[in-house]
PDB file of C-alpha atoms in Angstrom:
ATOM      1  CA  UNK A   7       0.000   0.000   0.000  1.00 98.00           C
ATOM      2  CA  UNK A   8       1.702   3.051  -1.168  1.00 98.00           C
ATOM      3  CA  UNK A   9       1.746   6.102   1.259  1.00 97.00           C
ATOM      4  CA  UNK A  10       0.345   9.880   1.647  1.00 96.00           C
ATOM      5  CA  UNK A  11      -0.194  11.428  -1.322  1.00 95.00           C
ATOM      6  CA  UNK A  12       1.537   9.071  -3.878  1.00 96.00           C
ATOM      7  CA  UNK A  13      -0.244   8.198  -6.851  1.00 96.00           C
ATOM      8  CA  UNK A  14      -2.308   5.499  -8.088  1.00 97.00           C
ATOM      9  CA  UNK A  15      -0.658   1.856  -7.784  1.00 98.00           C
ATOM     10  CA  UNK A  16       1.498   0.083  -5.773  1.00 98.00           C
ATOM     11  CA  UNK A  17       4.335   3.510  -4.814  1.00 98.00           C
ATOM     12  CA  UNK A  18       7.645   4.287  -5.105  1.00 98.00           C
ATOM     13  CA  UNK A  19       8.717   2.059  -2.090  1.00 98.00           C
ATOM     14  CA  UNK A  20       6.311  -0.963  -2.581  1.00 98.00           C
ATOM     15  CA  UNK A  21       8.122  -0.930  -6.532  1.00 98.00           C
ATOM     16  CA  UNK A  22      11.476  -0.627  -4.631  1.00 98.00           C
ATOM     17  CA  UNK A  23      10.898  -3.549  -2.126  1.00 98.00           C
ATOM     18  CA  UNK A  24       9.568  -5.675  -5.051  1.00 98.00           C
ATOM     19  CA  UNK A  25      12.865  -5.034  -7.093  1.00 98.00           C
ATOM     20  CA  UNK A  26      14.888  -5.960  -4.145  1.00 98.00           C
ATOM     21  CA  UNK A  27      12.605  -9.218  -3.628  1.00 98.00           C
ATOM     22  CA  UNK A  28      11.993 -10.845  -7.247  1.00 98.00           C
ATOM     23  CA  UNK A  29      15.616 -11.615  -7.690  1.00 98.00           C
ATOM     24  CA  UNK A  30      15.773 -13.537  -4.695  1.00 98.00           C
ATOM     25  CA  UNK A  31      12.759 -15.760  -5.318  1.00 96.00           C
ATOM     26  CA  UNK A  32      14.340 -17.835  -8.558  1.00 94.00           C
ATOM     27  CA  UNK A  33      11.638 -18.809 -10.984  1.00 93.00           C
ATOM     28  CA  UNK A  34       8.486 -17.943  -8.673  1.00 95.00           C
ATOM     29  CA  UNK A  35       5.813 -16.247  -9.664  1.00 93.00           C
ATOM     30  CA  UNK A  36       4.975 -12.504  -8.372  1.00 96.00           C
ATOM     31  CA  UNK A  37       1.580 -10.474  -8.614  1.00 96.00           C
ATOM     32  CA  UNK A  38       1.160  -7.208  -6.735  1.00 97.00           C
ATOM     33  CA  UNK A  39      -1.898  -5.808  -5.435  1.00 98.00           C
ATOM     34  CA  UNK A  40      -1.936  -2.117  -5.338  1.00 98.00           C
ATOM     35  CA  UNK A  41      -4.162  -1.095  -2.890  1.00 97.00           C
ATOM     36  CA  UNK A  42      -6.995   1.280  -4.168  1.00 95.00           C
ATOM     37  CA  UNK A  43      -7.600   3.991  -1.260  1.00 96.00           C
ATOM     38  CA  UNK A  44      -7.290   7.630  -1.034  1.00 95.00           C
ATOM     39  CA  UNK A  45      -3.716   7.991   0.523  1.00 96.00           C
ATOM     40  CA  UNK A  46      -4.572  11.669   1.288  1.00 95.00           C
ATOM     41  CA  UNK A  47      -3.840  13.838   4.461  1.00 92.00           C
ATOM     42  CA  UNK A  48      -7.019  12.170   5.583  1.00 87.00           C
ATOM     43  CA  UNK A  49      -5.638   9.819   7.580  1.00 83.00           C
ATOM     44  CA  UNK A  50      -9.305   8.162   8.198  1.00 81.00           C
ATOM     45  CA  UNK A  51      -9.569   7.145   5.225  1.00 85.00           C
ATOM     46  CA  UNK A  52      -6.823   4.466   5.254  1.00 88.00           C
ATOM     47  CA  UNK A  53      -9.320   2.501   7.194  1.00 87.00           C
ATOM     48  CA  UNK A  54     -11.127   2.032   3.474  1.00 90.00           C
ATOM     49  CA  UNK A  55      -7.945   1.131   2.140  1.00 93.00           C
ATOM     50  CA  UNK A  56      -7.611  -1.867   5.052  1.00 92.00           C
ATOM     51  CA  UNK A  57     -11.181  -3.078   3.944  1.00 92.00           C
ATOM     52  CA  UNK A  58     -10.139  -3.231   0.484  1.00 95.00           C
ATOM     53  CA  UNK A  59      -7.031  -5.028   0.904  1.00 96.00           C
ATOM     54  CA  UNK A  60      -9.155  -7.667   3.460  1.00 95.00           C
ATOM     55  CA  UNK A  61     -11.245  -8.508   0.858  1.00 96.00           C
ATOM     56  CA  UNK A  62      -8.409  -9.229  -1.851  1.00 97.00           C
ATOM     57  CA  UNK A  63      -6.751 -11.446   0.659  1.00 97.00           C
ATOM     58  CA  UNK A  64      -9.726 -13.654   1.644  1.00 97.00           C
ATOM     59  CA  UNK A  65     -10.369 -13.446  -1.834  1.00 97.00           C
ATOM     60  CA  UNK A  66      -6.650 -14.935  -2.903  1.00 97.00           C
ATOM     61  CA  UNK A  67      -6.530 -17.099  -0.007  1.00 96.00           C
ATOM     62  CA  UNK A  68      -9.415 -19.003  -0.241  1.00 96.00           C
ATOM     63  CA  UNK A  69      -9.020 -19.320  -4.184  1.00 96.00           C
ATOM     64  CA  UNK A  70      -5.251 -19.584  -4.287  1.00 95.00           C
ATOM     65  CA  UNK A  71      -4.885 -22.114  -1.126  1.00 92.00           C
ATOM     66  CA  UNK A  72      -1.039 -22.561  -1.847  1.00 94.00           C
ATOM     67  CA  UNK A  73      -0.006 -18.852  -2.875  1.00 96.00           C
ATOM     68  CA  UNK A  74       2.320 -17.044  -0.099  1.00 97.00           C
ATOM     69  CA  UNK A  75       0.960 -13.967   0.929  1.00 98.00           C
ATOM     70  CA  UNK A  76       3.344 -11.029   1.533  1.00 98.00           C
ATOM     71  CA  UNK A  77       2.002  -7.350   2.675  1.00 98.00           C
ATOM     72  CA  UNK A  78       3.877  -4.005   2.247  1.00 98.00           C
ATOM     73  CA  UNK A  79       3.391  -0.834   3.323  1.00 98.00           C
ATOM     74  CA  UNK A  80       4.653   2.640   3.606  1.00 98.00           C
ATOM     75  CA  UNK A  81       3.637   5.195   5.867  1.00 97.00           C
ATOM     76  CA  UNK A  82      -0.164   5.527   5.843  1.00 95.00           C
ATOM     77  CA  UNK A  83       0.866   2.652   3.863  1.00 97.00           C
ATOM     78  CA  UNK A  84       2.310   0.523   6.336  1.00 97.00           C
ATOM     79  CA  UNK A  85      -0.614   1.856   9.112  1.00 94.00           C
ATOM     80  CA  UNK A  86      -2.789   0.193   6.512  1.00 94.00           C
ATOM     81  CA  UNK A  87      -1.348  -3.125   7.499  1.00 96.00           C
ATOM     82  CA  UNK A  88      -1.399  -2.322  11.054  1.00 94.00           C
ATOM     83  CA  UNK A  89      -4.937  -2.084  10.658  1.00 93.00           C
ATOM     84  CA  UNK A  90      -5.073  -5.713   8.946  1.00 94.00           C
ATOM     85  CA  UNK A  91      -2.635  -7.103  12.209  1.00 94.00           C
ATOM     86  CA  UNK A  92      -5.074  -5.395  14.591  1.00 92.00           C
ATOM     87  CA  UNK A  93      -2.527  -2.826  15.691  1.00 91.00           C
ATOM     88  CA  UNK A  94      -3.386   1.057  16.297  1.00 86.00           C
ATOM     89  CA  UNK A  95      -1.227   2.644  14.077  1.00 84.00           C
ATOM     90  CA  UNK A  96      -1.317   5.960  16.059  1.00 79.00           C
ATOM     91  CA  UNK A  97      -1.287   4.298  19.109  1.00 70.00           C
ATOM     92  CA  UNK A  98      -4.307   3.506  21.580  1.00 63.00           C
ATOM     93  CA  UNK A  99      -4.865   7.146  22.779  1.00 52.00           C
ATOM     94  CA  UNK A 100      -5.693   9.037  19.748  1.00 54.00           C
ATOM     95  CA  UNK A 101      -9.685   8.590  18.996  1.00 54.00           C
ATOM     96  CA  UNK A 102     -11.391   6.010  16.807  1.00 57.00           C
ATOM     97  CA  UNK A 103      -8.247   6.373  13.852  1.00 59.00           C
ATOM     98  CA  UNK A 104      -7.273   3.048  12.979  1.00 55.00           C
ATOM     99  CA  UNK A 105     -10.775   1.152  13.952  1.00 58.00           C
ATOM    100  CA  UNK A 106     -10.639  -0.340  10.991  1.00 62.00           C
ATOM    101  CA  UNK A 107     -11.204  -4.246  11.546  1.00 70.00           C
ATOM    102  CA  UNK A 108      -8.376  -6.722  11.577  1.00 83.00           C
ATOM    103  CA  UNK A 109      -8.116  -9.663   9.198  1.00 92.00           C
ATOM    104  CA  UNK A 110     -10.044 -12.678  10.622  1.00 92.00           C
ATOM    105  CA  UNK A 111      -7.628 -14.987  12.150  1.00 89.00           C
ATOM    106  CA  UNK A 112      -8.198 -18.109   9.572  1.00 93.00           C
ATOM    107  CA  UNK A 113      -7.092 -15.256   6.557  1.00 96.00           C
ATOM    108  CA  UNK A 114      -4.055 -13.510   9.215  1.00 95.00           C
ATOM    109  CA  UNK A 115      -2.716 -16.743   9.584  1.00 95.00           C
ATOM    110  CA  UNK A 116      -2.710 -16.902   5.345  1.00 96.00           C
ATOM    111  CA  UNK A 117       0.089 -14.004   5.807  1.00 98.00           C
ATOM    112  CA  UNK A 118       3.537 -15.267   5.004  1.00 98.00           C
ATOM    113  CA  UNK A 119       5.520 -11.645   6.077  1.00 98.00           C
ATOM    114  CA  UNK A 120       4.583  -8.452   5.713  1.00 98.00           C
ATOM    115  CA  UNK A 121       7.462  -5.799   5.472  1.00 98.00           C
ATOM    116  CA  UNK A 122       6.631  -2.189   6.217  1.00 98.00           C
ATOM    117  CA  UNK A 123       8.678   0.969   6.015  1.00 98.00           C
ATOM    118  CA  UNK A 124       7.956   4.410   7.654  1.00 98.00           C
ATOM    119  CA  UNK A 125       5.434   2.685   9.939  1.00 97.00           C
ATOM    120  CA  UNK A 126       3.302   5.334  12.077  1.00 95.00           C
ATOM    121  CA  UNK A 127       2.840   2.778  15.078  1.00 94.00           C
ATOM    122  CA  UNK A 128       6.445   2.304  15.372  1.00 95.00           C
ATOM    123  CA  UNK A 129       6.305   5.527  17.047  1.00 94.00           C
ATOM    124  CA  UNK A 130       3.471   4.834  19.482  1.00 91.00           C
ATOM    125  CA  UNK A 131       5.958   1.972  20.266  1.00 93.00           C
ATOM    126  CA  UNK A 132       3.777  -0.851  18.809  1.00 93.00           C
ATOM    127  CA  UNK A 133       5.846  -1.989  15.838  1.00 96.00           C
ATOM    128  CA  UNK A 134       4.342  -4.805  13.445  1.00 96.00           C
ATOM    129  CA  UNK A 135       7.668  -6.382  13.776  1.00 96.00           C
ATOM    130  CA  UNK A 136       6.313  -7.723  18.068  1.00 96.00           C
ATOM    131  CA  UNK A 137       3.285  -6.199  17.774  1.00 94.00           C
ATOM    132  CA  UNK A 138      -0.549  -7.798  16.282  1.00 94.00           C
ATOM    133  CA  UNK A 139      -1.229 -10.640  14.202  1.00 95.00           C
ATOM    134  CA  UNK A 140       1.395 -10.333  11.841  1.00 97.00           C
ATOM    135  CA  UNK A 141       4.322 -10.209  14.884  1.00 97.00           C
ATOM    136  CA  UNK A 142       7.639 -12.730  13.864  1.00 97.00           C
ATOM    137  CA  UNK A 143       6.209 -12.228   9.979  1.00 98.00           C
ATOM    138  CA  UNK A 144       7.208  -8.796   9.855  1.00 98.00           C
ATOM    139  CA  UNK A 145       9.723  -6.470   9.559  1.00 98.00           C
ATOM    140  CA  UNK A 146       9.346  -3.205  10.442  1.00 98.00           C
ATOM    141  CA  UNK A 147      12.273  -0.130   9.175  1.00 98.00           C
ATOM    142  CA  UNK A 148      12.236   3.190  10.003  1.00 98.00           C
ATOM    143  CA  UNK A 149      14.775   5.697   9.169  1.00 96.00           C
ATOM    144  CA  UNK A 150      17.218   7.456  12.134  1.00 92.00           C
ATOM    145  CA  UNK A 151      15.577  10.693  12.681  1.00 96.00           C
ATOM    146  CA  UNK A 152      12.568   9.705  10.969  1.00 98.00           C
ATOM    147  CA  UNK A 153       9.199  11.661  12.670  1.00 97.00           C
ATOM    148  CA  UNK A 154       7.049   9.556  11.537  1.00 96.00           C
ATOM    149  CA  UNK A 155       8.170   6.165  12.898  1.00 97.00           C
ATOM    150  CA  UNK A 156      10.629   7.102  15.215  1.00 97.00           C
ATOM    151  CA  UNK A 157       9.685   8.768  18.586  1.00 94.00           C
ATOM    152  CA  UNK A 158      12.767  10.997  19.031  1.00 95.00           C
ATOM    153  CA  UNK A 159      12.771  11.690  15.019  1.00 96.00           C
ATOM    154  CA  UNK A 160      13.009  15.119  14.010  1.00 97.00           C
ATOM    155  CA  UNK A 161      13.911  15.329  10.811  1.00 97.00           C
ATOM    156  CA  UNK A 162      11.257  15.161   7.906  1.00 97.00           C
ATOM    157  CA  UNK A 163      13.709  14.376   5.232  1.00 97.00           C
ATOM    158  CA  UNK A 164      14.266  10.920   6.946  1.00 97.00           C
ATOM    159  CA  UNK A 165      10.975   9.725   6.092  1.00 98.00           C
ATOM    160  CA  UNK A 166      12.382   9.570   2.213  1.00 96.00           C
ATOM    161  CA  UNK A 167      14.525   6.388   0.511  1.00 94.00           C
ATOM    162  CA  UNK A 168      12.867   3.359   1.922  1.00 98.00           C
ATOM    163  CA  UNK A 169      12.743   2.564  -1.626  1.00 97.00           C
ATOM    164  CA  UNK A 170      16.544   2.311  -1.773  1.00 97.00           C
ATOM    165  CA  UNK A 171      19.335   0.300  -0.583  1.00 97.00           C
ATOM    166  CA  UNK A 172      19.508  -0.641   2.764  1.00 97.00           C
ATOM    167  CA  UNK A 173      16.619  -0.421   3.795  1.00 97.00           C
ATOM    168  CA  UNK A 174      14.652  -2.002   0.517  1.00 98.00           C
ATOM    169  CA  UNK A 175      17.513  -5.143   0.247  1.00 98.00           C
ATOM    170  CA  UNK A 176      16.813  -5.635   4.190  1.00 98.00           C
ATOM    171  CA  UNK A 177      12.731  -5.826   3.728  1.00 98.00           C
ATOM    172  CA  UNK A 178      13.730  -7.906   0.950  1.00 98.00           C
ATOM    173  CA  UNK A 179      16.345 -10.647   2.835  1.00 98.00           C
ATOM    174  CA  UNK A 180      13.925 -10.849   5.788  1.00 98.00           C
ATOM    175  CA  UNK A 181      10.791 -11.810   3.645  1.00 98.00           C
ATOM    176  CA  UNK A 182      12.406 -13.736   1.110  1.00 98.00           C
ATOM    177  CA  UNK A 183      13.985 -16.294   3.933  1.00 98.00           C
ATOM    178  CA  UNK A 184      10.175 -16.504   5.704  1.00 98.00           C
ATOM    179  CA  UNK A 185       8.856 -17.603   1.632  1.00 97.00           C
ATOM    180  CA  UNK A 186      11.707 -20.439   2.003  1.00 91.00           C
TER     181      UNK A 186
END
């Protein structure tokens, strides 16, 4: 799911992370999904986005039984897939934002790894790395300095080139050794 304001499809970080993946998968098979939601300074409205993607997965898992499903995310991306792993992206003390319901358990259990970059509830210390449904299928990266994952960040450039190397070969590594 790409993040604030980015256009149409699957983002510049969600193209970077697949780049970094494909290569290490041999001859499998990749689709992408690219989330269709607003991605606007409306931050409620990532909650549509998480209904959307629900409905593709239950939809892929129960016709696609043996398909590996991987999740990305960036920024109001990646708090789009907290919503799925039942995690608050902007933490439990700020109103009804992220009500959004998770993925039923049969369907969260469906999710291979889910890599997410920038993630708002990193910063509310709940990370989707040890946090939700998704927790010891997911790797979560956030830039040093980064204000919108980071809880001492303070610098707004930081929350740019997660679709670059390190951090993009790193999402990569960690989901490409939980496909096997």
């Amino acid at each position: 799911a790409r993040g604030t304001g980015e256009p149409p499809g699957i983002g510049r970080v969600g193209q970077g992370f697949l780049d970094a993946l494909a290569p290490r998968l041999g001859e499998r098979t990749i689709d992408t999904f690219a989330v269709d939601y607003p991605a606007s300074f409306d931050f409620l409205t990532a909650a549509e986005g998480a209904d959307e993607a629900a409905a593709q997965i239950v939809a892929v898992a129960s016709r696609c039984q043996k398909t590996k499903l991987v999740l990305g995310g960036y920024s109001q991306g990646a708090a789009l897939v907290d919503m799925l792993a039942n995690v608050a992206p902007l933490g439990g003390t700020i109103g009804e934002i992220g009500s959004a319901p998770a993925l039923a358990v049969p369907f969260a259990d469906k999710i291979t790894a889910a890599a997410v970059f920038g993630n708002p509830a990193a910063r509310f210390g709940t990370p989707l790395s040890t946090t939700g449904l998704f927790a010891g299928r997911a790797i979560d990266l956030c830039n040093a300095n980064d204000p919108i994952c980071s809880p001492t960040g303070l610098n707004p450039a930081a929350h740019d080139g997660y679709e670059s190397p390190p951090q993009n070969e790193e999402a990569a590594g960690f989901v490409a050794g939980l496909l096997g």
